[in-house]
Structure formats: C-alpha cells, structure tokens
Amino acid sequence: RRLVLFNAHGGQIGLLQVAARELRSRAPTLAVLPCFLWSGVTDLGSLIPEGELQTGLHAGLAETSLMLALRPDLVGVQRPVDGDHVSPQSPAAPPRGWSLEGAAPCAWLTSDLSASGVVGDSRSASPELGQRLEQALVNHWQGLFRSLLASEWPPVDSVVRS
C-alpha cells in the first residue's frame, strides 16, 4: 500500500519526485513517498556549522564525515575546500533571493562550481562526526517511519468522484 523511495544523494530528489508521481498515477492504490536523507533532520544544526550546513552541498563536512564513519576505504586523504558559491566575488554567487537549492533554485552541476568535486569544506571531516551524524539521521528517520507505520497516511482514495 505504501512505497518509500529513499535517496541519499543530492541532485536526484527531483527525479525521485517525478518517478513517485508517475508511479502514483499508474498504481492508484499505492501511496508513494519520495524522501531525501538530509531533509528535515533537526539535529544537523547542532553538529554542522550553519555556513557549511547551508553551502556544503557535495562532499563537504557532513557527507565526508558520514562516509569516513561508514566506508573509510572509499574516502580519499585530501580534504579540499571548493565550490565557493556564496562570497560576492564568486561568479557562481546567486543574486539576492536566489540559491542553488531552496525556494528559488537554479539547476547546477558540480563542475559548474568545483574543480575537485567538493562543494563545501571537508577539512574538519572526521569519523567521530560521521558517527554522530549517522545516529542523528537514523533517529530522525526511525521516528518518521514509526509514525508512518502507525498511521493510515497518506490516503489513496481520491476525494474527487467521477
């Protein structure tokens, strides 16, 4: 009755939302919920500095730390700072009211911002921070999934009758 599509890699949630809507239209009795790993996790603010939380979009402090905790063998030894898109001198800095992600987003590729593939500051990344992030993510999503399983939401019956 419910299908949760869970994504942990940025840049793909839009595609997941389109796929979810298409699945919902093809299977009218199936509720489809597209979810993004980092969305809505309130504890992130106590673990990641505000600036990095807002601008560390790819392979920055959070993602690098999480990978150091989960799969350190896949993480290189370099810790670049790259992908400046907020300082006024950056050609990638959006005008006031616009952003790379958020309420008024712009479609972007990592290569638009970064030579290294990093969009953020990975210098302080650590396995310890990664473990704390992992716990925050698990706690957040466990709570959401438990409340979902204890409910009948979302409804699949249309309020519009033919």
PDB file of C-alpha atoms in Angstrom:
ATOM      1  CA  ARG A   1       0.000   0.000   0.000  1.00  0.00           C
ATOM      2  CA  ARG A   2       2.958   2.375   0.580  1.00  0.00           C
ATOM      3  CA  LEU A   3       6.278   2.639  -1.176  1.00  0.00           C
ATOM      4  CA  VAL A   4       9.031   4.800   0.265  1.00  0.00           C
ATOM      5  CA  LEU A   5      11.677   5.879  -2.228  1.00  0.00           C
ATOM      6  CA  PHE A   6      14.692   6.846  -0.153  1.00  0.00           C
ATOM      7  CA  ASN A   7      17.548   8.814  -1.674  1.00  0.00           C
ATOM      8  CA  ALA A   8      20.818   9.870  -0.065  1.00  0.00           C
ATOM      9  CA  HIS A   9      22.466  11.650  -2.978  1.00  0.00           C
ATOM     10  CA  GLY A  10      21.640  15.253  -3.741  1.00  0.00           C
ATOM     11  CA  GLY A  11      20.587  16.231  -7.213  1.00  0.00           C
ATOM     12  CA  GLN A  12      18.332  13.235  -7.557  1.00  0.00           C
ATOM     13  CA  ILE A  13      15.361  14.140  -5.374  1.00  0.00           C
ATOM     14  CA  GLY A  14      13.674  15.985  -8.245  1.00  0.00           C
ATOM     15  CA  LEU A  15      13.866  12.853 -10.385  1.00  0.00           C
ATOM     16  CA  LEU A  16      12.581  10.786  -7.490  1.00  0.00           C
ATOM     17  CA  GLN A  17       9.601  13.124  -7.102  1.00  0.00           C
ATOM     18  CA  VAL A  18       8.763  12.786 -10.801  1.00  0.00           C
ATOM     19  CA  ALA A  19       9.066   8.986 -10.591  1.00  0.00           C
ATOM     20  CA  ALA A  20       6.894   8.947  -7.455  1.00  0.00           C
ATOM     21  CA  ARG A  21       4.169  10.972  -9.149  1.00  0.00           C
ATOM     22  CA  GLU A  22       4.282   8.690 -12.197  1.00  0.00           C
ATOM     23  CA  LEU A  23       4.077   5.571 -10.007  1.00  0.00           C
ATOM     24  CA  ARG A  24       1.157   7.074  -8.105  1.00  0.00           C
ATOM     25  CA  SER A  25      -0.736   7.768 -11.324  1.00  0.00           C
ATOM     26  CA  ARG A  26      -0.082   4.251 -12.664  1.00  0.00           C
ATOM     27  CA  ALA A  27      -0.882   2.487  -9.382  1.00  0.00           C
ATOM     28  CA  PRO A  28      -3.772   4.465  -7.868  1.00  0.00           C
ATOM     29  CA  THR A  29      -3.942   2.364  -4.696  1.00  0.00           C
ATOM     30  CA  LEU A  30      -0.254   2.829  -3.923  1.00  0.00           C
ATOM     31  CA  ALA A  31       0.963   5.734  -1.805  1.00  0.00           C
ATOM     32  CA  VAL A  32       4.460   6.768  -2.928  1.00  0.00           C
ATOM     33  CA  LEU A  33       6.699   8.839  -0.660  1.00  0.00           C
ATOM     34  CA  PRO A  34       9.953  10.261  -2.110  1.00  0.00           C
ATOM     35  CA  CYS A  35      12.389  11.029   0.738  1.00  0.00           C
ATOM     36  CA  PHE A  36      15.830  12.649   0.839  1.00  0.00           C
ATOM     37  CA  LEU A  37      18.240  11.555   3.588  1.00  0.00           C
ATOM     38  CA  TRP A  38      19.272  15.044   4.750  1.00  0.00           C
ATOM     39  CA  SER A  39      15.826  16.709   4.654  1.00  0.00           C
ATOM     40  CA  GLY A  40      14.250  17.864   7.882  1.00  0.00           C
ATOM     41  CA  VAL A  41      16.870  16.410  10.244  1.00  0.00           C
ATOM     42  CA  THR A  42      16.766  18.990  13.032  1.00  0.00           C
ATOM     43  CA  ASP A  43      19.837  17.677  14.894  1.00  0.00           C
ATOM     44  CA  LEU A  44      22.102  18.598  11.976  1.00  0.00           C
ATOM     45  CA  GLY A  45      22.247  22.200  13.203  1.00  0.00           C
ATOM     46  CA  SER A  46      23.967  21.124  16.409  1.00  0.00           C
ATOM     47  CA  LEU A  47      26.568  19.065  14.527  1.00  0.00           C
ATOM     48  CA  ILE A  48      27.398  21.111  11.410  1.00  0.00           C
ATOM     49  CA  PRO A  49      28.248  24.841  11.412  1.00  0.00           C
ATOM     50  CA  GLU A  50      25.434  26.938   9.901  1.00  0.00           C
ATOM     51  CA  GLY A  51      27.507  28.138   6.943  1.00  0.00           C
ATOM     52  CA  GLU A  52      28.515  24.628   5.950  1.00  0.00           C
ATOM     53  CA  LEU A  53      25.001  23.358   6.577  1.00  0.00           C
ATOM     54  CA  GLN A  54      23.708  25.869   4.013  1.00  0.00           C
ATOM     55  CA  THR A  55      26.540  25.726   1.459  1.00  0.00           C
ATOM     56  CA  GLY A  56      28.188  22.309   1.850  1.00  0.00           C
ATOM     57  CA  LEU A  57      26.248  20.746  -0.975  1.00  0.00           C
ATOM     58  CA  HIS A  58      28.551  17.939  -2.132  1.00  0.00           C
ATOM     59  CA  ALA A  59      31.352  16.035  -0.411  1.00  0.00           C
ATOM     60  CA  GLY A  60      31.652  18.718   2.259  1.00  0.00           C
ATOM     61  CA  LEU A  61      31.898  18.278   6.011  1.00  0.00           C
ATOM     62  CA  ALA A  62      28.710  16.249   6.530  1.00  0.00           C
ATOM     63  CA  GLU A  63      28.968  13.822   3.623  1.00  0.00           C
ATOM     64  CA  THR A  64      32.711  13.268   4.045  1.00  0.00           C
ATOM     65  CA  SER A  65      32.344  12.644   7.788  1.00  0.00           C
ATOM     66  CA  LEU A  66      29.462  10.235   7.237  1.00  0.00           C
ATOM     67  CA  MET A  67      31.496   8.311   4.665  1.00  0.00           C
ATOM     68  CA  LEU A  68      34.535   8.257   6.984  1.00  0.00           C
ATOM     69  CA  ALA A  69      32.325   6.558   9.564  1.00  0.00           C
ATOM     70  CA  LEU A  70      30.599   4.150   7.184  1.00  0.00           C
ATOM     71  CA  ARG A  71      33.123   3.353   4.443  1.00  0.00           C
ATOM     72  CA  PRO A  72      36.503   4.987   5.124  1.00  0.00           C
ATOM     73  CA  ASP A  73      38.064   2.860   2.400  1.00  0.00           C
ATOM     74  CA  LEU A  74      36.096   4.911  -0.174  1.00  0.00           C
ATOM     75  CA  VAL A  75      37.285   8.317   1.095  1.00  0.00           C
ATOM     76  CA  GLY A  76      40.483   9.908  -0.222  1.00  0.00           C
ATOM     77  CA  VAL A  77      43.018  11.519   2.082  1.00  0.00           C
ATOM     78  CA  GLN A  78      42.684  15.035   0.655  1.00  0.00           C
ATOM     79  CA  ARG A  79      40.190  17.375   2.329  1.00  0.00           C
ATOM     80  CA  PRO A  80      39.533  20.168  -0.172  1.00  0.00           C
ATOM     81  CA  VAL A  81      37.555  23.354   0.249  1.00  0.00           C
ATOM     82  CA  ASP A  82      35.979  24.135  -3.085  1.00  0.00           C
ATOM     83  CA  GLY A  83      32.838  25.237  -4.863  1.00  0.00           C
ATOM     84  CA  ASP A  84      32.516  28.762  -3.482  1.00  0.00           C
ATOM     85  CA  HIS A  85      29.053  29.947  -4.405  1.00  0.00           C
ATOM     86  CA  VAL A  86      28.362  32.426  -1.639  1.00  0.00           C
ATOM     87  CA  SER A  87      31.123  35.019  -1.496  1.00  0.00           C
ATOM     88  CA  PRO A  88      30.370  38.164  -3.532  1.00  0.00           C
ATOM     89  CA  GLN A  89      33.464  37.710  -5.747  1.00  0.00           C
ATOM     90  CA  SER A  90      32.364  34.227  -6.821  1.00  0.00           C
ATOM     91  CA  PRO A  91      30.835  34.115 -10.317  1.00  0.00           C
ATOM     92  CA  ALA A  92      28.573  31.335  -9.006  1.00  0.00           C
ATOM     93  CA  ALA A  93      27.092  33.502  -6.236  1.00  0.00           C
ATOM     94  CA  PRO A  94      23.379  33.919  -6.976  1.00  0.00           C
ATOM     95  CA  PRO A  95      21.677  37.307  -6.740  1.00  0.00           C
ATOM     96  CA  ARG A  96      19.640  38.132  -3.647  1.00  0.00           C
ATOM     97  CA  GLY A  97      16.642  35.852  -3.213  1.00  0.00           C
ATOM     98  CA  TRP A  98      18.048  33.086  -5.417  1.00  0.00           C
ATOM     99  CA  SER A  99      20.014  29.988  -4.450  1.00  0.00           C
ATOM    100  CA  LEU A 100      21.467  26.783  -5.796  1.00  0.00           C
ATOM    101  CA  GLU A 101      18.946  24.869  -3.720  1.00  0.00           C
ATOM    102  CA  GLY A 102      15.952  26.115  -1.795  1.00  0.00           C
ATOM    103  CA  ALA A 103      12.904  28.240  -2.503  1.00  0.00           C
ATOM    104  CA  ALA A 104      14.239  29.842  -5.699  1.00  0.00           C
ATOM    105  CA  PRO A 105      16.764  27.325  -7.025  1.00  0.00           C
ATOM    106  CA  CYS A 106      18.976  27.111 -10.069  1.00  0.00           C
ATOM    107  CA  ALA A 107      19.823  23.887 -11.889  1.00  0.00           C
ATOM    108  CA  TRP A 108      23.554  23.293 -11.425  1.00  0.00           C
ATOM    109  CA  LEU A 109      26.238  20.703 -11.945  1.00  0.00           C
ATOM    110  CA  THR A 110      29.109  20.123  -9.546  1.00  0.00           C
ATOM    111  CA  SER A 111      31.509  21.034 -12.357  1.00  0.00           C
ATOM    112  CA  ASP A 112      29.876  24.497 -12.537  1.00  0.00           C
ATOM    113  CA  LEU A 113      31.263  25.204  -9.070  1.00  0.00           C
ATOM    114  CA  SER A 114      34.178  22.940  -8.308  1.00  0.00           C
ATOM    115  CA  ALA A 115      37.307  21.512  -9.885  1.00  0.00           C
ATOM    116  CA  SER A 116      37.713  18.949  -7.078  1.00  0.00           C
ATOM    117  CA  GLY A 117      34.106  17.730  -6.909  1.00  0.00           C
ATOM    118  CA  VAL A 118      33.720  19.211  -3.433  1.00  0.00           C
ATOM    119  CA  VAL A 119      31.113  21.914  -2.878  1.00  0.00           C
ATOM    120  CA  GLY A 120      31.817  22.836   0.708  1.00  0.00           C
ATOM    121  CA  ASP A 121      34.571  22.486   3.287  1.00  0.00           C
ATOM    122  CA  SER A 122      35.648  18.954   4.115  1.00  0.00           C
ATOM    123  CA  ARG A 123      38.764  19.922   6.127  1.00  0.00           C
ATOM    124  CA  SER A 124      37.232  19.162   9.550  1.00  0.00           C
ATOM    125  CA  ALA A 125      35.626  15.883   8.484  1.00  0.00           C
ATOM    126  CA  SER A 126      36.109  13.021  10.930  1.00  0.00           C
ATOM    127  CA  PRO A 127      34.780   9.528  11.594  1.00  0.00           C
ATOM    128  CA  GLU A 128      33.593  10.717  15.018  1.00  0.00           C
ATOM    129  CA  LEU A 129      31.438  13.434  13.499  1.00  0.00           C
ATOM    130  CA  GLY A 130      30.257  10.881  10.945  1.00  0.00           C
ATOM    131  CA  GLN A 131      29.104   8.566  13.736  1.00  0.00           C
ATOM    132  CA  ARG A 132      27.155  11.394  15.382  1.00  0.00           C
ATOM    133  CA  LEU A 133      25.604  12.304  12.019  1.00  0.00           C
ATOM    134  CA  GLU A 134      24.706   8.679  11.381  1.00  0.00           C
ATOM    135  CA  GLN A 135      22.958   8.473  14.752  1.00  0.00           C
ATOM    136  CA  ALA A 136      21.070  11.732  14.119  1.00  0.00           C
ATOM    137  CA  LEU A 137      19.955  10.505  10.691  1.00  0.00           C
ATOM    138  CA  VAL A 138      18.903   7.090  11.999  1.00  0.00           C
ATOM    139  CA  ASN A 139      16.980   8.614  14.909  1.00  0.00           C
ATOM    140  CA  HIS A 140      15.223  11.103  12.624  1.00  0.00           C
ATOM    141  CA  TRP A 141      14.156   8.565  10.009  1.00  0.00           C
ATOM    142  CA  GLN A 142      13.271   5.876  12.555  1.00  0.00           C
ATOM    143  CA  GLY A 143      10.899   8.331  14.185  1.00  0.00           C
ATOM    144  CA  LEU A 144       9.325   9.293  10.878  1.00  0.00           C
ATOM    145  CA  PHE A 145       8.944   5.701   9.696  1.00  0.00           C
ATOM    146  CA  ARG A 146       7.465   4.602  13.027  1.00  0.00           C
ATOM    147  CA  SER A 147       4.858   7.354  12.881  1.00  0.00           C
ATOM    148  CA  LEU A 148       4.117   6.492   9.260  1.00  0.00           C
ATOM    149  CA  LEU A 149       3.663   2.796  10.073  1.00  0.00           C
ATOM    150  CA  ALA A 150       1.347   3.652  12.952  1.00  0.00           C
ATOM    151  CA  SER A 151      -0.902   5.658  10.637  1.00  0.00           C
ATOM    152  CA  GLU A 152      -3.094   5.150   7.600  1.00  0.00           C
ATOM    153  CA  TRP A 153      -1.471   8.121   5.862  1.00  0.00           C
ATOM    154  CA  PRO A 154      -1.320   9.063   3.082  1.00  0.00           C
ATOM    155  CA  PRO A 155      -4.801   8.358   1.811  1.00  0.00           C
ATOM    156  CA  VAL A 156      -5.012   6.808  -1.614  1.00  0.00           C
ATOM    157  CA  ASP A 157      -8.708   7.314  -2.249  1.00  0.00           C
ATOM    158  CA  SER A 158      -9.414  10.371  -4.340  1.00  0.00           C
ATOM    159  CA  VAL A 159     -11.748  12.980  -2.893  1.00  0.00           C
ATOM    160  CA  VAL A 160     -12.962  13.614  -6.441  1.00  0.00           C
ATOM    161  CA  ARG A 161     -15.535  11.086  -7.619  1.00  0.00           C
ATOM    162  CA  SER A 162     -16.335  10.524 -11.265  1.00  0.00           C
TER     163      SER A 162
END
